[in-house]
C-alpha cells in the first residue's frame, strides 16, 4: 500500500496499481472531479427574466439536463421558469436525464403559440 502526496492521497495496491478500497476511491474522486462549463441559451421571456440571452453554468462532471435546469432556477430570474421545460442540447431536443459534457450548449425553449 502506497500513498502519494498529490492533491488528494491515493491509496494504491503496490503490485497491481489498482485502488485499494472503493470508499477510498470515491473520496479521491471527490477531490479530483473537474468542473465543466455549459452555456444555457435563453429566448424571449426567459431572456428578459434573466436579463441576458445566455448564461454560463459551472457544473460538476456527470451533471444531467435536470441538474442544469435546477441550477438555472436557483439564479436570479429563474423563479419564473415553468415546472416543465422544452430543452435542446447541441441543437437536438433532450430528455431531462441526458448527461451533459463540458462545452455543451443547452437551449431553454419557451412555449410557442401560432396559428
PDB file of C-alpha atoms in Angstrom:
ATOM      1  CA  UNK A   1       0.000   0.000   0.000  1.00  0.00           C
ATOM      2  CA  UNK A   2       1.451   3.333  -1.038  1.00  0.00           C
ATOM      3  CA  UNK A   3       0.235   6.870  -0.536  1.00  0.00           C
ATOM      4  CA  UNK A   4       1.159   9.665  -2.942  1.00  0.00           C
ATOM      5  CA  UNK A   5       1.308  13.290  -1.837  1.00  0.00           C
ATOM      6  CA  UNK A   6      -0.669  14.708  -4.767  1.00  0.00           C
ATOM      7  CA  UNK A   7      -3.744  16.955  -4.162  1.00  0.00           C
ATOM      8  CA  UNK A   8      -5.634  14.012  -2.663  1.00  0.00           C
ATOM      9  CA  UNK A   9      -3.992  10.917  -1.210  1.00  0.00           C
ATOM     10  CA  UNK A  10      -4.178   7.892  -3.488  1.00  0.00           C
ATOM     11  CA  UNK A  11      -4.273   4.506  -1.895  1.00  0.00           C
ATOM     12  CA  UNK A  12      -2.902   2.122  -4.485  1.00  0.00           C
ATOM     13  CA  UNK A  13      -2.027  -1.533  -4.208  1.00  0.00           C
ATOM     14  CA  UNK A  14       1.760  -1.832  -4.612  1.00  0.00           C
ATOM     15  CA  UNK A  15       1.727  -4.692  -7.154  1.00  0.00           C
ATOM     16  CA  UNK A  16      -1.451  -4.233  -9.193  1.00  0.00           C
ATOM     17  CA  UNK A  17      -1.522  -0.443  -9.164  1.00  0.00           C
ATOM     18  CA  UNK A  18      -5.276  -0.512  -8.542  1.00  0.00           C
ATOM     19  CA  UNK A  19      -7.131   1.414  -5.902  1.00  0.00           C
ATOM     20  CA  UNK A  20      -7.127  -0.453  -2.637  1.00  0.00           C
ATOM     21  CA  UNK A  21     -10.635   0.257  -1.436  1.00  0.00           C
ATOM     22  CA  UNK A  22     -13.747   1.582  -3.198  1.00  0.00           C
ATOM     23  CA  UNK A  23     -14.556   4.013  -0.396  1.00  0.00           C
ATOM     24  CA  UNK A  24     -11.076   5.493  -0.684  1.00  0.00           C
ATOM     25  CA  UNK A  25     -11.523   5.686  -4.461  1.00  0.00           C
ATOM     26  CA  UNK A  26     -14.781   7.616  -4.005  1.00  0.00           C
ATOM     27  CA  UNK A  27     -13.005  10.036  -1.679  1.00  0.00           C
ATOM     28  CA  UNK A  28     -10.265  10.503  -4.287  1.00  0.00           C
ATOM     29  CA  UNK A  29     -12.932  11.240  -6.915  1.00  0.00           C
ATOM     30  CA  UNK A  30     -14.449  13.961  -4.728  1.00  0.00           C
ATOM     31  CA  UNK A  31     -11.171  15.877  -4.851  1.00  0.00           C
ATOM     32  CA  UNK A  32     -10.355  15.194  -8.499  1.00  0.00           C
ATOM     33  CA  UNK A  33     -13.620  15.801 -10.348  1.00  0.00           C
ATOM     34  CA  UNK A  34     -13.140  18.734 -12.639  1.00  0.00           C
ATOM     35  CA  UNK A  35     -15.980  21.227 -13.073  1.00  0.00           C
ATOM     36  CA  UNK A  36     -17.341  21.737 -16.564  1.00  0.00           C
ATOM     37  CA  UNK A  37     -18.822  24.782 -18.240  1.00  0.00           C
ATOM     38  CA  UNK A  38     -22.156  24.620 -20.046  1.00  0.00           C
ATOM     39  CA  UNK A  39     -23.800  27.533 -21.848  1.00  0.00           C
ATOM     40  CA  UNK A  40     -27.552  27.982 -21.410  1.00  0.00           C
ATOM     41  CA  UNK A  41     -29.200  29.848 -24.278  1.00  0.00           C
ATOM     42  CA  UNK A  42     -32.360  31.728 -23.320  1.00  0.00           C
ATOM     43  CA  UNK A  43     -35.066  33.081 -25.611  1.00  0.00           C
ATOM     44  CA  UNK A  44     -37.983  35.528 -25.439  1.00  0.00           C
ATOM     45  CA  UNK A  45     -39.461  35.936 -21.931  1.00  0.00           C
ATOM     46  CA  UNK A  46     -36.766  33.703 -20.410  1.00  0.00           C
ATOM     47  CA  UNK A  47     -34.020  36.001 -21.705  1.00  0.00           C
ATOM     48  CA  UNK A  48     -35.912  39.004 -20.341  1.00  0.00           C
ATOM     49  CA  UNK A  49     -36.280  37.367 -16.916  1.00  0.00           C
ATOM     50  CA  UNK A  50     -32.533  36.655 -16.698  1.00  0.00           C
ATOM     51  CA  UNK A  51     -31.506  39.931 -18.334  1.00  0.00           C
ATOM     52  CA  UNK A  52     -29.332  38.089 -20.859  1.00  0.00           C
ATOM     53  CA  UNK A  53     -29.721  35.700 -23.766  1.00  0.00           C
ATOM     54  CA  UNK A  54     -27.059  33.333 -22.399  1.00  0.00           C
ATOM     55  CA  UNK A  55     -25.841  32.149 -19.020  1.00  0.00           C
ATOM     56  CA  UNK A  56     -22.587  30.283 -18.338  1.00  0.00           C
ATOM     57  CA  UNK A  57     -23.058  27.483 -15.801  1.00  0.00           C
ATOM     58  CA  UNK A  58     -20.198  25.829 -13.930  1.00  0.00           C
ATOM     59  CA  UNK A  59     -21.323  22.271 -13.157  1.00  0.00           C
ATOM     60  CA  UNK A  60     -19.807  19.064 -11.835  1.00  0.00           C
ATOM     61  CA  UNK A  61     -18.902  16.311 -14.270  1.00  0.00           C
ATOM     62  CA  UNK A  62     -21.753  13.886 -14.816  1.00  0.00           C
ATOM     63  CA  UNK A  63     -24.427  16.557 -14.486  1.00  0.00           C
ATOM     64  CA  UNK A  64     -27.704  15.976 -16.334  1.00  0.00           C
ATOM     65  CA  UNK A  65     -30.072  18.383 -18.075  1.00  0.00           C
ATOM     66  CA  UNK A  66     -32.317  18.219 -14.994  1.00  0.00           C
ATOM     67  CA  UNK A  67     -29.441  19.380 -12.769  1.00  0.00           C
ATOM     68  CA  UNK A  68     -28.578  22.247 -15.125  1.00  0.00           C
ATOM     69  CA  UNK A  69     -32.210  23.427 -15.173  1.00  0.00           C
ATOM     70  CA  UNK A  70     -32.286  23.267 -11.364  1.00  0.00           C
ATOM     71  CA  UNK A  71     -29.144  25.441 -11.292  1.00  0.00           C
ATOM     72  CA  UNK A  72     -30.845  27.919 -13.645  1.00  0.00           C
ATOM     73  CA  UNK A  73     -33.905  28.059 -11.378  1.00  0.00           C
ATOM     74  CA  UNK A  74     -31.641  28.939  -8.438  1.00  0.00           C
ATOM     75  CA  UNK A  75     -30.268  32.011 -10.231  1.00  0.00           C
ATOM     76  CA  UNK A  76     -31.911  35.444 -10.017  1.00  0.00           C
ATOM     77  CA  UNK A  77     -34.752  35.448 -12.538  1.00  0.00           C
ATOM     78  CA  UNK A  78     -35.024  31.675 -12.564  1.00  0.00           C
ATOM     79  CA  UNK A  79     -38.140  31.520 -10.407  1.00  0.00           C
ATOM     80  CA  UNK A  80     -40.234  32.356 -13.489  1.00  0.00           C
ATOM     81  CA  UNK A  81     -39.264  29.167 -15.321  1.00  0.00           C
ATOM     82  CA  UNK A  82     -42.183  26.710 -15.577  1.00  0.00           C
ATOM     83  CA  UNK A  83     -42.001  23.262 -13.977  1.00  0.00           C
ATOM     84  CA  UNK A  84     -41.681  21.501 -17.336  1.00  0.00           C
ATOM     85  CA  UNK A  85     -39.360  22.913 -19.957  1.00  0.00           C
ATOM     86  CA  UNK A  86     -38.522  22.055 -23.529  1.00  0.00           C
ATOM     87  CA  UNK A  87     -34.731  21.766 -23.694  1.00  0.00           C
ATOM     88  CA  UNK A  88     -32.325  21.127 -26.557  1.00  0.00           C
ATOM     89  CA  UNK A  89     -28.683  20.117 -26.133  1.00  0.00           C
ATOM     90  CA  UNK A  90     -26.367  20.975 -29.015  1.00  0.00           C
ATOM     91  CA  UNK A  91     -29.300  21.634 -31.381  1.00  0.00           C
ATOM     92  CA  UNK A  92     -31.173  18.394 -30.563  1.00  0.00           C
ATOM     93  CA  UNK A  93     -34.140  18.010 -28.224  1.00  0.00           C
ATOM     94  CA  UNK A  94     -33.056  16.399 -24.979  1.00  0.00           C
ATOM     95  CA  UNK A  95     -34.564  14.368 -22.161  1.00  0.00           C
ATOM     96  CA  UNK A  96     -34.127  15.545 -18.558  1.00  0.00           C
ATOM     97  CA  UNK A  97     -31.846  12.589 -17.774  1.00  0.00           C
ATOM     98  CA  UNK A  98     -29.410  13.232 -20.628  1.00  0.00           C
ATOM     99  CA  UNK A  99     -25.870  13.752 -19.308  1.00  0.00           C
ATOM    100  CA  UNK A 100     -24.020  16.925 -20.249  1.00  0.00           C
ATOM    101  CA  UNK A 101     -20.404  17.371 -21.265  1.00  0.00           C
ATOM    102  CA  UNK A 102     -18.118  20.362 -20.962  1.00  0.00           C
ATOM    103  CA  UNK A 103     -18.767  22.874 -23.728  1.00  0.00           C
ATOM    104  CA  UNK A 104     -22.353  21.775 -24.398  1.00  0.00           C
ATOM    105  CA  UNK A 105     -24.985  24.358 -25.235  1.00  0.00           C
ATOM    106  CA  UNK A 106     -28.427  23.875 -23.768  1.00  0.00           C
ATOM    107  CA  UNK A 107     -31.291  25.885 -25.225  1.00  0.00           C
ATOM    108  CA  UNK A 108     -34.252  26.615 -22.965  1.00  0.00           C
ATOM    109  CA  UNK A 109     -37.121  26.880 -25.441  1.00  0.00           C
ATOM    110  CA  UNK A 110     -40.186  28.897 -24.432  1.00  0.00           C
ATOM    111  CA  UNK A 111     -43.709  27.811 -25.390  1.00  0.00           C
ATOM    112  CA  UNK A 112     -44.710  28.999 -28.825  1.00  0.00           C
ATOM    113  CA  UNK A 113     -48.258  29.733 -29.928  1.00  0.00           C
ATOM    114  CA  UNK A 114     -49.233  30.227 -33.505  1.00  0.00           C
ATOM    115  CA  UNK A 115     -51.988  29.918 -35.953  1.00  0.00           C
TER     116      UNK A 115
END
